[in-house]
CSV table of C-alpha atoms and ligand atoms in Angstrom, one decimal:
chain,number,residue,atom,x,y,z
A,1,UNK,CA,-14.1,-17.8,-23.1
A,2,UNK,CA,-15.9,-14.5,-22.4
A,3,UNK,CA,-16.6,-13.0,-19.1
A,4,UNK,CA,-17.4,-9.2,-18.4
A,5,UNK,CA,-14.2,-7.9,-16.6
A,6,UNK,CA,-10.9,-9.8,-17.0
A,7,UNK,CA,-8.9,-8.5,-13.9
A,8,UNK,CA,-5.2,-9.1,-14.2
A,9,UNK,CA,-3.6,-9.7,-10.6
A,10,UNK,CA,-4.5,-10.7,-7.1
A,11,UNK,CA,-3.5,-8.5,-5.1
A,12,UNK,CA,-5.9,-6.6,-2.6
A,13,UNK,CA,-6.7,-4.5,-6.1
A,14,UNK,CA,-8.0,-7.1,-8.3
A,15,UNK,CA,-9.5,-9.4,-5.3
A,16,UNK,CA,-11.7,-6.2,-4.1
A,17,UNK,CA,-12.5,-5.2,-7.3
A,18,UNK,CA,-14.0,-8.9,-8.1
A,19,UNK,CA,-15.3,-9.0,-4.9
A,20,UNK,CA,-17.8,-5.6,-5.4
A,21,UNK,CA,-18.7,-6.5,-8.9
A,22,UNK,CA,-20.0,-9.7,-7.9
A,23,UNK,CA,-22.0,-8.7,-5.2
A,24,UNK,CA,-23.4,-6.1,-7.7
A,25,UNK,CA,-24.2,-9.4,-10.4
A,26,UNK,CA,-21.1,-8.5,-12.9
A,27,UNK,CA,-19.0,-11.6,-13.9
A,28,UNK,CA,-15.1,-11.7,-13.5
A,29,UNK,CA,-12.5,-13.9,-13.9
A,30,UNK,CA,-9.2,-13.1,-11.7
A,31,UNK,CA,-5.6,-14.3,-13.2
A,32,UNK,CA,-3.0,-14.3,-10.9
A,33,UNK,CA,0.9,-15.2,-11.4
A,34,UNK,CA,1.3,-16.7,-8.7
A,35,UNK,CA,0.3,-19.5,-6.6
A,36,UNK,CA,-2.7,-19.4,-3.6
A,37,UNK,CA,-0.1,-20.1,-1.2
A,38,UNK,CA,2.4,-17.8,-2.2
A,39,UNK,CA,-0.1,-14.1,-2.4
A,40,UNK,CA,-1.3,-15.4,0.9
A,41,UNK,CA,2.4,-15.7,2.3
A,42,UNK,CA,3.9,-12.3,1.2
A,43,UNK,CA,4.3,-9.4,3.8
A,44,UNK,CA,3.5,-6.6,2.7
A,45,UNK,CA,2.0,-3.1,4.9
A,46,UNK,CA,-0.3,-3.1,7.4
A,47,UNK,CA,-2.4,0.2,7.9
A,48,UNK,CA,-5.8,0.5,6.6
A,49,UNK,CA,-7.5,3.8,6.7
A,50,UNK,CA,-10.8,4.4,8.1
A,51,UNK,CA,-12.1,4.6,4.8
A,52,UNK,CA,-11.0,1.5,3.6
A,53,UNK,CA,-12.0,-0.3,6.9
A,54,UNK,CA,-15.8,1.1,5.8
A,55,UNK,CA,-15.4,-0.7,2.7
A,56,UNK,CA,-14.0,-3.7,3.9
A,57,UNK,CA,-16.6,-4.0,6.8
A,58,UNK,CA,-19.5,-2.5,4.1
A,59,UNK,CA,-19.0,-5.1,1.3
A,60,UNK,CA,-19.4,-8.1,3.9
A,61,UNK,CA,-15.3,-8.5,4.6
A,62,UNK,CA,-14.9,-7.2,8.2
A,63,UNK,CA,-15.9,-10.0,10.3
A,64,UNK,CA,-12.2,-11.1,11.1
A,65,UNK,CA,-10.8,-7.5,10.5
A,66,UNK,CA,-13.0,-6.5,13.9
A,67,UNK,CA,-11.8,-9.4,15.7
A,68,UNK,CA,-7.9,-9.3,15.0
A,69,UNK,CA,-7.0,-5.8,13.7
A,70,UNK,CA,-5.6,-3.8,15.8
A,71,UNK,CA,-7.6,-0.2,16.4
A,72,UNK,CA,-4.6,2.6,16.8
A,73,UNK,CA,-5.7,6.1,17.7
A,74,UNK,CA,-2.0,7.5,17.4
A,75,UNK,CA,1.3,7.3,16.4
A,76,UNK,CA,5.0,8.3,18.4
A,77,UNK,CA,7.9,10.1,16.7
A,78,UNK,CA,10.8,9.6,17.5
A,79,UNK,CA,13.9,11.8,18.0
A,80,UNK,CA,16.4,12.9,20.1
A,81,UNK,CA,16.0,9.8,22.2
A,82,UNK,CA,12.3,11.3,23.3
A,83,UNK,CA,9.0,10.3,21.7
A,84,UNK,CA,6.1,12.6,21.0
A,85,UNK,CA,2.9,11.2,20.7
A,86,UNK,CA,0.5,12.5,17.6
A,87,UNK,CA,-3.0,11.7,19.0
A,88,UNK,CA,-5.2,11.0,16.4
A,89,UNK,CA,-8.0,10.7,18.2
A,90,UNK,CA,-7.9,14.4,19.3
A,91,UNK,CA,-6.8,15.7,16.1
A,92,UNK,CA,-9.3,14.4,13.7
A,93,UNK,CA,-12.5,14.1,15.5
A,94,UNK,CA,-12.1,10.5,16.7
A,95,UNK,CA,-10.7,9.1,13.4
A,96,UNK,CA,-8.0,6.4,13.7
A,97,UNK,CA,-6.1,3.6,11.6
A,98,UNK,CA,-6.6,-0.3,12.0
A,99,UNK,CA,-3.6,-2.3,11.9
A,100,UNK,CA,-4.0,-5.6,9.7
A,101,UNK,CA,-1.4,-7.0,7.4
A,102,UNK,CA,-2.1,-7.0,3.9
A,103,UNK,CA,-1.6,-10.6,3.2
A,104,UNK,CA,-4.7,-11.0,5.9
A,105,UNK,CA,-7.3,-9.0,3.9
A,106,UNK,CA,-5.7,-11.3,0.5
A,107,UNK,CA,-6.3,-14.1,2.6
A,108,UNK,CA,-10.3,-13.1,3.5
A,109,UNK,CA,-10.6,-11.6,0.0
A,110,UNK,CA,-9.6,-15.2,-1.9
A,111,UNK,CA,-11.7,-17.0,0.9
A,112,UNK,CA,-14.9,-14.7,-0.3
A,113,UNK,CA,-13.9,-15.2,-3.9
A,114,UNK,CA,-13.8,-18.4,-4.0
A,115,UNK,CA,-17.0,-19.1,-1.5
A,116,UNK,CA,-19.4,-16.8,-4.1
A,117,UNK,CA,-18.1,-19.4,-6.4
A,118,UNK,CA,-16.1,-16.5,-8.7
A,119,UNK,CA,-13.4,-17.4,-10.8
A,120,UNK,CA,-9.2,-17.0,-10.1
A,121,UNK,CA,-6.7,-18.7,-12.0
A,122,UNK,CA,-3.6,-19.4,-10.1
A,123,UNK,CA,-0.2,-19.8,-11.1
A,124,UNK,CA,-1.1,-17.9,-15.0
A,125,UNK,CA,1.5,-17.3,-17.2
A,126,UNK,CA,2.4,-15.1,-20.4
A,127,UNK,CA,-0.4,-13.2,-20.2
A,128,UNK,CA,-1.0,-10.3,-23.1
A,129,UNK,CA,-3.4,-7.9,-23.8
A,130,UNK,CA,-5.1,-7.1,-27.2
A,131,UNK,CA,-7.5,-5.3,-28.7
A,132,UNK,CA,-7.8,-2.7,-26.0
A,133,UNK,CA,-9.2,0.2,-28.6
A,134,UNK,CA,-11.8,-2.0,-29.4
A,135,UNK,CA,-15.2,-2.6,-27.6
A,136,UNK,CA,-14.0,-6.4,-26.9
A,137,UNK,CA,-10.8,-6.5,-25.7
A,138,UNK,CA,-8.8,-10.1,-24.7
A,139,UNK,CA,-6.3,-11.3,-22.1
A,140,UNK,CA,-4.1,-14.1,-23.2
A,141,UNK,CA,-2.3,-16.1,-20.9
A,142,UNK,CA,-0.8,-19.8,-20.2
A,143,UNK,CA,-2.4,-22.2,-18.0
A,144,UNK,CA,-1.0,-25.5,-17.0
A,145,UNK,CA,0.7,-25.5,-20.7
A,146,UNK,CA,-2.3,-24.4,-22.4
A,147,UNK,CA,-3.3,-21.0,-24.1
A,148,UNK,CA,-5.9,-19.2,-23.3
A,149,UNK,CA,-8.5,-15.9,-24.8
A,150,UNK,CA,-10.7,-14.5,-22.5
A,151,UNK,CA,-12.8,-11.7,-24.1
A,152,UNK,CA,-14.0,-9.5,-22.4
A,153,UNK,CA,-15.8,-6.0,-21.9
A,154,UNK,CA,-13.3,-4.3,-19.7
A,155,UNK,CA,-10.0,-5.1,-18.6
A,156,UNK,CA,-8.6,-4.4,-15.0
A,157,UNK,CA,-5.4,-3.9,-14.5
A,158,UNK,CA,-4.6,-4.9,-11.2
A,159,UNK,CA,-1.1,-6.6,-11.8
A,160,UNK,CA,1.1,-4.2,-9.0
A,161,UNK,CA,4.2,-2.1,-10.7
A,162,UNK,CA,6.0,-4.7,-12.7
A,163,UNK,CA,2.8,-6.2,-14.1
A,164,UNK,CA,2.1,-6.3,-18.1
A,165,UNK,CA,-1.2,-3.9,-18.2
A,166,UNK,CA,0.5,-0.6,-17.8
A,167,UNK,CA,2.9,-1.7,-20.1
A,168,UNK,CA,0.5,-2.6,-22.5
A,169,UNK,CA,-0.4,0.7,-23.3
A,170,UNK,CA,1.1,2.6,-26.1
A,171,UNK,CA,4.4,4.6,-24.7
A,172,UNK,CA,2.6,8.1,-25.8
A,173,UNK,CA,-0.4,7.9,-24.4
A,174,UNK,CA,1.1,7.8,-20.8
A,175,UNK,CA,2.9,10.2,-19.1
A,176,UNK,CA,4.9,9.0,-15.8
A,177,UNK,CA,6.0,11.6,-12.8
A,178,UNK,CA,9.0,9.4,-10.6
A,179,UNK,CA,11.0,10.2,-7.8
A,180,UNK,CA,13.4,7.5,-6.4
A,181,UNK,CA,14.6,7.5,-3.4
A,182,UNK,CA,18.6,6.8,-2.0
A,183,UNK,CA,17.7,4.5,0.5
A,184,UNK,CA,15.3,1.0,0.9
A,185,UNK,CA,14.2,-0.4,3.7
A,186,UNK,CA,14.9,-3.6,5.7
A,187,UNK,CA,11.8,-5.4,7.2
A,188,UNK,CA,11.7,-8.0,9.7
A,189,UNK,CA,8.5,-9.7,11.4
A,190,UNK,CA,9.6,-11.2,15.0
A,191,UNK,CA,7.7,-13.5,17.3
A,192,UNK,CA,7.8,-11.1,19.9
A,193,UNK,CA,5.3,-9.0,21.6
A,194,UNK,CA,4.9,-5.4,20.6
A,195,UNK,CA,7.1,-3.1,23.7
A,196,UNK,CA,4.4,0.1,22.8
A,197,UNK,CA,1.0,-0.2,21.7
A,198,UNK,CA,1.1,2.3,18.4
A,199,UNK,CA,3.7,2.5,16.0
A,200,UNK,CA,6.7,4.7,16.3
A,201,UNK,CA,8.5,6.3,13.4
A,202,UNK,CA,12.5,7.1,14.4
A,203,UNK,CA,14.5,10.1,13.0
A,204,UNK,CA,18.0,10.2,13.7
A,205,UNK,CA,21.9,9.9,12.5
A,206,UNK,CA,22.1,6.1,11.9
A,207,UNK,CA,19.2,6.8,9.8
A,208,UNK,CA,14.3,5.8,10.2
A,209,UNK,CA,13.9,3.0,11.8
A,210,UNK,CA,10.4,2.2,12.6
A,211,UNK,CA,8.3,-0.3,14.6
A,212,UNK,CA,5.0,-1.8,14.0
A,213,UNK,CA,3.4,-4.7,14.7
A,214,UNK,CA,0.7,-7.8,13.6
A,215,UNK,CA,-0.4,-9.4,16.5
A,216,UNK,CA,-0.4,-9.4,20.5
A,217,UNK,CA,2.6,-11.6,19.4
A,218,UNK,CA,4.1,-10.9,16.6
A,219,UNK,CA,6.1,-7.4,16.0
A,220,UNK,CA,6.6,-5.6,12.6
A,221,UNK,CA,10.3,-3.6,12.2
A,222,UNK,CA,12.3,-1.8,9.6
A,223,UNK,CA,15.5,-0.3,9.4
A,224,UNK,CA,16.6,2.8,6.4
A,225,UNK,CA,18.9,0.9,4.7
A,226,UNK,CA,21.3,1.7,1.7
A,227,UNK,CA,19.5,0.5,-1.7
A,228,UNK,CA,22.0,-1.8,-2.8
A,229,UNK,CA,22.2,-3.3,0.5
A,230,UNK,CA,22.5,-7.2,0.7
A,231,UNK,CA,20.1,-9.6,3.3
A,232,UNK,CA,23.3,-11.4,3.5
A,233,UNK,CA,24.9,-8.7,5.3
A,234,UNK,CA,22.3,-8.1,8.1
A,235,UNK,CA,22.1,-11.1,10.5
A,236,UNK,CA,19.7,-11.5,13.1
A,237,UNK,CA,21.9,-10.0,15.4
A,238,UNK,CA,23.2,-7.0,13.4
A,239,UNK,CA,19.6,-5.8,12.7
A,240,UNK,CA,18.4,-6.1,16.7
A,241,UNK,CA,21.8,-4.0,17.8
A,242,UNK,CA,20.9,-1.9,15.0
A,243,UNK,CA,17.1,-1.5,15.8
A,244,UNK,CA,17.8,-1.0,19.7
A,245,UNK,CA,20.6,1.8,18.5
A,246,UNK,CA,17.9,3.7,16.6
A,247,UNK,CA,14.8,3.3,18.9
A,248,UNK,CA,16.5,3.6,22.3
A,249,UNK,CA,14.9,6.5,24.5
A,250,UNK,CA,16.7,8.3,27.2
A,251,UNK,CA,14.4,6.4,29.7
A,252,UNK,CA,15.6,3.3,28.7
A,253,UNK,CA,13.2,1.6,26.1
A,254,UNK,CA,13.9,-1.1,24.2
A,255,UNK,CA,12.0,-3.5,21.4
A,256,UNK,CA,11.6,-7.1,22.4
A,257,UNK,CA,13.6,-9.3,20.5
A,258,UNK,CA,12.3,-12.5,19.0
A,259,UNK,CA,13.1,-15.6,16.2
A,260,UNK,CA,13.0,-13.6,13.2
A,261,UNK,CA,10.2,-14.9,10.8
A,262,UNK,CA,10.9,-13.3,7.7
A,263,UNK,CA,13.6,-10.7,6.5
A,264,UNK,CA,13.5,-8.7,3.2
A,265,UNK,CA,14.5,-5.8,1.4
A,266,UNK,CA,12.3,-3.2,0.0
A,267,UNK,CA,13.0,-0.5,-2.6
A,268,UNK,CA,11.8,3.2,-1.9
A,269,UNK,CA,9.9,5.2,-4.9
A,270,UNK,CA,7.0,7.3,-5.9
A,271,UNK,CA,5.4,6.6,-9.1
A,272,UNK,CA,2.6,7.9,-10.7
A,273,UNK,CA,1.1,7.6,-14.8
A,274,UNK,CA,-1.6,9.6,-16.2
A,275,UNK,CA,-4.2,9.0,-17.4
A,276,UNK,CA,-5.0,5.5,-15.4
A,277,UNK,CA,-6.9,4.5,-18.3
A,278,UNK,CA,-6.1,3.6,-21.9
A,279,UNK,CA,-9.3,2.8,-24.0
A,280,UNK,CA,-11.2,-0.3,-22.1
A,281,UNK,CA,-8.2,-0.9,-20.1
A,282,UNK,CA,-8.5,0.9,-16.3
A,283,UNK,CA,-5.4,0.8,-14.3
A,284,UNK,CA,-6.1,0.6,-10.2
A,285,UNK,CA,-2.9,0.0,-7.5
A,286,UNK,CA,0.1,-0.2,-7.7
A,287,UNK,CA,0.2,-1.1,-11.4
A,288,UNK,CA,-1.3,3.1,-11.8
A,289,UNK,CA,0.9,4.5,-8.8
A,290,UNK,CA,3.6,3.6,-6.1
A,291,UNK,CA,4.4,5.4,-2.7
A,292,UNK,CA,7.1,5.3,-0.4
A,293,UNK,CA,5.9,2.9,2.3
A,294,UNK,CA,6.4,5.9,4.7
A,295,UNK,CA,3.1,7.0,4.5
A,296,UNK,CA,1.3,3.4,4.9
A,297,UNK,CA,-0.7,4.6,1.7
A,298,UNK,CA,-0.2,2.2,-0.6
A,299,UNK,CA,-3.1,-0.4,0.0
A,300,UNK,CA,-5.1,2.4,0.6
A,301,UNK,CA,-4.7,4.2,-2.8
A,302,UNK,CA,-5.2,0.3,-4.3
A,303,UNK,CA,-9.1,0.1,-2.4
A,304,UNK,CA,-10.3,3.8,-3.1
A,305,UNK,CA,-9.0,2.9,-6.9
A,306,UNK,CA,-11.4,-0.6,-7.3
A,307,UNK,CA,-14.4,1.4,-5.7
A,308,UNK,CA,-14.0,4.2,-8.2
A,309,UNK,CA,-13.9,1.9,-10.9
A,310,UNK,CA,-16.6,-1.0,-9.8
A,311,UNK,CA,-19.3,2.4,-9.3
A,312,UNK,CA,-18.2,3.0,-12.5
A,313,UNK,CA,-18.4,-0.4,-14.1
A,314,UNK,CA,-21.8,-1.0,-12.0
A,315,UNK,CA,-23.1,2.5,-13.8
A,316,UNK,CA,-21.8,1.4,-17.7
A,317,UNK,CA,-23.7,-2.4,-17.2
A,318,UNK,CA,-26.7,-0.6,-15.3
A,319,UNK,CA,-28.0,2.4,-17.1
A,320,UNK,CA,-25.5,2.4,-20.3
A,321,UNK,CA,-23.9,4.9,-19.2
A,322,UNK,CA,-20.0,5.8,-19.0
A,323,UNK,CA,-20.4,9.0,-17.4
A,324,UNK,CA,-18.7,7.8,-14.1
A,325,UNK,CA,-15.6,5.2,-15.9
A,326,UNK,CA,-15.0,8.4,-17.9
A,327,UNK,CA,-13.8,10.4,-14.7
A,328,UNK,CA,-12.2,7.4,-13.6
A,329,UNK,CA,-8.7,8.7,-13.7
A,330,UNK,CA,-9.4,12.1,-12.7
A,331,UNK,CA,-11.3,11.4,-10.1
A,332,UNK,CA,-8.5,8.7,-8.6
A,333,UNK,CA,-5.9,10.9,-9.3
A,334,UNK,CA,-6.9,13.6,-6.9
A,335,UNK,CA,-6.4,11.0,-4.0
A,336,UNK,CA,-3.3,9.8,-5.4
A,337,UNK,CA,-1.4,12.6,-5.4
A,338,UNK,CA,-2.5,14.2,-2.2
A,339,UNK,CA,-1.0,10.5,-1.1
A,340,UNK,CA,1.8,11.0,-3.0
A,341,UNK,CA,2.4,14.4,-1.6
A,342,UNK,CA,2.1,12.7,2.2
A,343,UNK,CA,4.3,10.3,1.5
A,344,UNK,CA,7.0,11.9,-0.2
A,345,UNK,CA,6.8,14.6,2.7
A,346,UNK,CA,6.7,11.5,5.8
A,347,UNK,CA,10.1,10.1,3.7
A,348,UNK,CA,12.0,13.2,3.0
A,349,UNK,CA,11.2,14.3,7.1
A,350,UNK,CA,12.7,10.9,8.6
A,351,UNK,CA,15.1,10.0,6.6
A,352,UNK,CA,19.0,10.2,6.2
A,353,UNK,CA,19.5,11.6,3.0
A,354,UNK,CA,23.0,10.8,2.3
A,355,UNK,CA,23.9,13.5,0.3
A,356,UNK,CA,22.3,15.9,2.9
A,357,UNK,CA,24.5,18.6,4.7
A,358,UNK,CA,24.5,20.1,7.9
A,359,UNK,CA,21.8,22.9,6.5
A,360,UNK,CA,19.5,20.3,5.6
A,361,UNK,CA,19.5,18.3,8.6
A,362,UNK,CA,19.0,21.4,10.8
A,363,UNK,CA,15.8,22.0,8.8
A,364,UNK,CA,14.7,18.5,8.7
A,365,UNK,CA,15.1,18.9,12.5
A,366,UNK,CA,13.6,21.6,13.0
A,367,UNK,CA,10.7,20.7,10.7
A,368,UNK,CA,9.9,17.3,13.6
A,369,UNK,CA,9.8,20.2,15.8
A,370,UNK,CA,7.6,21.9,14.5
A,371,UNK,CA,5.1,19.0,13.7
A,372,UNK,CA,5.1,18.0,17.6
A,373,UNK,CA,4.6,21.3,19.1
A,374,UNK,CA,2.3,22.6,16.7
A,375,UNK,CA,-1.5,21.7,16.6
A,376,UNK,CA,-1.6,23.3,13.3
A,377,UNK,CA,0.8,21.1,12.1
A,378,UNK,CA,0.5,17.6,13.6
A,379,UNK,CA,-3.4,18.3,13.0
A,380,UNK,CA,-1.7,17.9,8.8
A,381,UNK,CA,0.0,14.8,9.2
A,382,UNK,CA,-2.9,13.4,11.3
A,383,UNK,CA,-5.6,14.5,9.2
A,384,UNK,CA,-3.4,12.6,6.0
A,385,UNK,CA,-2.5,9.9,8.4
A,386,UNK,CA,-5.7,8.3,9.0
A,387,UNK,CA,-7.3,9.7,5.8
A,388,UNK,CA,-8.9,12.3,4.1
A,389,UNK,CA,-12.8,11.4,3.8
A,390,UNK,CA,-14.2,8.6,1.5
A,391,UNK,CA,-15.8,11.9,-0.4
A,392,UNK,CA,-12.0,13.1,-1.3
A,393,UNK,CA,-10.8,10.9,-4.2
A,394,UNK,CA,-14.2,9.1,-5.0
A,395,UNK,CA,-16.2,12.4,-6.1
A,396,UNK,CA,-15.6,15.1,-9.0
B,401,APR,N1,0.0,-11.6,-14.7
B,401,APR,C1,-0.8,-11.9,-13.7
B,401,APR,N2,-0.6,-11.4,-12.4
B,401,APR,C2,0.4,-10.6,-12.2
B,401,APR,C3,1.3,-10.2,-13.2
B,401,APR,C4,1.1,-10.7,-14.5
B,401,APR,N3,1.9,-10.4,-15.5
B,401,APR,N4,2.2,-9.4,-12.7
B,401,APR,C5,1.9,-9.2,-11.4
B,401,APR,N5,0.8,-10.0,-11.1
B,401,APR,C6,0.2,-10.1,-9.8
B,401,APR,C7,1.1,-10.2,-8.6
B,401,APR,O1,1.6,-11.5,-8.4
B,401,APR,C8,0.3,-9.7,-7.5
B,401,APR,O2,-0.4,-10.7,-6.8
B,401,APR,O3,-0.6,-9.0,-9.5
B,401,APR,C9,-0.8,-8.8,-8.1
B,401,APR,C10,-0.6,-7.3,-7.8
B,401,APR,O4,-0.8,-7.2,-6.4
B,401,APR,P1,-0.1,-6.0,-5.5
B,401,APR,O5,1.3,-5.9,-5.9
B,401,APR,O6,-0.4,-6.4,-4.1
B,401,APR,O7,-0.8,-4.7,-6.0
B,401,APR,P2,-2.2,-4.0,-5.6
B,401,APR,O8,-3.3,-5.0,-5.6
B,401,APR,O9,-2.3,-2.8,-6.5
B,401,APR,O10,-2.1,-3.6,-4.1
B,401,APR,C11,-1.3,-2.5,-3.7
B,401,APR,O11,0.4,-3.7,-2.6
B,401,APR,O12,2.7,-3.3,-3.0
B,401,APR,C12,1.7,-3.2,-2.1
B,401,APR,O13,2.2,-1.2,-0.9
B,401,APR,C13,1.4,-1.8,-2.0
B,401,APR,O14,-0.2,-2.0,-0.3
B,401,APR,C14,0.0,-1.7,-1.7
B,401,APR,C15,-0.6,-2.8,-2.4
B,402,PHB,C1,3.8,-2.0,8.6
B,402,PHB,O1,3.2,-2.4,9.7
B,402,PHB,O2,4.2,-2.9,7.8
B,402,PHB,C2,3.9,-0.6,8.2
B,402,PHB,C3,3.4,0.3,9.1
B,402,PHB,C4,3.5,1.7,8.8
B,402,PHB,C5,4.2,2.1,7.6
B,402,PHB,C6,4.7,1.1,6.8
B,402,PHB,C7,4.6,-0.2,7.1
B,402,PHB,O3,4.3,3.4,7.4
């Protein structure tokens, strides 16, 4: 089997990336781990840029993104049992963030996929890369008991952080910059209606906690917890008491409690390896970088990677040239790390660090402080919030 670019994973990465090389006449085939039902199921983050709202709404995706995501124009944090609100709006000339889960833009990404009549393999297993120095590399994989080649020009690898692509590439050709983090977090999604209309990130001695939301109906919440922490240990009831202890405002606010659809654990790192390319192999997502979830970055980073690399896939079957997939990591990289930098900075601001003393905590403090009453400085975090321009990432 041949097709033009084998793209390893499903996730928003490798869907998007599909979905704009088809529109521009370049076959794909998609190969996904896991089942339909399953990439359509996860929860994952919720915050799409502006940015990636253009390019959603721009390559013919939008349609129920404009009718169900939620349009937020600030954010609240939260300390001393007070709020402060960070007005987007104001601060960034009328820039905002859309809240939409992730597993709803998989959702209208497979539906487009699979309605232009492109290829995704489900449920693939074993897959392996070869050849990757050459001009015709190969992905081989398992399906349904059966091994498969498929040769290709270019490979994406879109497989998230514990996928086979990065891996694939030689040790020495990579170098990896990592920071983990002493804490994860818990997530739970409640039938509930949001209590606030924006999201509120929490600072204080029990440690973040920090509410979001999905729907008119459904509410989004997470709680710092320690790493090695066990979902056994947290019952519905322990997480409420524990969410209302860490949101409560002096005026008496509270979350609204709901049946708890779905609980789960999520480690805390940054991760970033250079180059994001390794002869026809191009690395985009999380299987290139990983940010705290602090920052809502991460799906973010994934789209501005695919439309780097389809312009540049676009130019290399268009004119011959490999001008722009040349820059491709370069050019990516300047958007990753000014995300990395965000999101490392959101983390290490809201969060108990248990080794911290009493010095530290006084300049975290003071550091909240500062961002709310300054304009200078919740002008920053609003500026990285909703997104630096489309220009900042995608151009030399
Ligand atoms: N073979 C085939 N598919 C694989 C393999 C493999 N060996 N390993 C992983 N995959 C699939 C996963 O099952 C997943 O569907 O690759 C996909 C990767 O998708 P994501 O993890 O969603 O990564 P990405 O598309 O880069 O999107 C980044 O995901 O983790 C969040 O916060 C992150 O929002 C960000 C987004
Ligand atoms: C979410 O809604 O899942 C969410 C929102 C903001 C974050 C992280 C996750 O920073």
């Amino acid at each position: 089997m041949r097709t033009q670019v084998g793209i390893i994973g499903a996730g928003p990465a490798g869907l998007m990336l599909a979905h704009l090389l088809q529109r521009a006449g370049i076959e794909s085939v998609v190969l996904e781990k896991h089942t339909r039902d399953y990439i359509e199921r996860r929860v994952r983050a919720g915050v799409l840029e502006q940015s990636t709202v253009d390019l959603l709404n721009d390559a013919g995706l939008g349609e129920r993104m404009r009718r169900e995501g939620m349009v937020h124009h600030g954010i609240q944090l939260r300390f001393d049992g007070a709020g402060h609100r960070i007005d987007f709006s104001e601060l960034t000339g009328g820039r905002g963030i859309t809240v939409y889960g992730q597993q709803e833009v998989v959702k209208d990404l497979v539906r487009a996929r699979l309605d232009a009549g492109g290829a995704i393999h489900f449920s693939v297993d074993e897959v392996g890369l070869q050849g990757l120095d050459t001009q015709r590399p190969r992905i081989s994989y398992m399906l349904h008991g059966e091994a498969h080649e498929l040769e290709c020009d270019f490979v994406a690898g879109c497989d998230g952080f514990h996928g086979v692509s990065r891996q694939a590439i030689p040790a020495d050709k990579l170098t990896t910059f990592e920071r983990t983090y002493p804490f994860a977090w818990l997530g739970i999604l409640a039938q509930a209606a949001p209590a606030h209309d924006e999201l509120i990130y929490a600072y204080g001695d029990r440690g973040f906690a920090l509410f979001s939301m999905r729907s008119p109906q459904v509410t989004r919440l997470y709680l710092q917890v320690a790493p090695e922490e066990r979902l056994d240990d947290w019952s519905d009831d322990r997480v409420w008491q524990e969410l209302h202890a860490r949101l409560e405002t002096h005026d008496g606010w509270r979350v609204n409690e709901g049946s708890v659809l779905e609980k789960s654990v999520t480690g805390m790192r940054s991760s970033v390896v250079e180059p994001m390319q390794h002869g026809r192999l191009f690395l985009a997502g999380d299987a290139a970088h990983i940010v705290p979830p602090t920052g809502a970055k991460g799906m973010n980073l994934a789209m501005n990677d695919v439309l780097v690399l389809a312009r540049g896939l676009i130019e290399h079957f268009e004119s011959g040239s490999d001008a722009a997939l040349q820059r491709y990591s370069q050019t990516c990289l300047r958007r990753v790390w000014r995300a990395e930098h965000f999101s490392w900075w959101m983390t290490s601001m809201l969060h108990r660090f248990p080794a911290d003393d009493s010095f530290q905590q006084r300049l975290q403090r003071s550091q909240l402080e500062y961002v709310v009453r300054s304009r200078a400085a919740s002008a920053s975090l609003a500026e990285n919030y909703v997104g630096l321009p489309a220009s900042w990432g995608t151009e030399p």
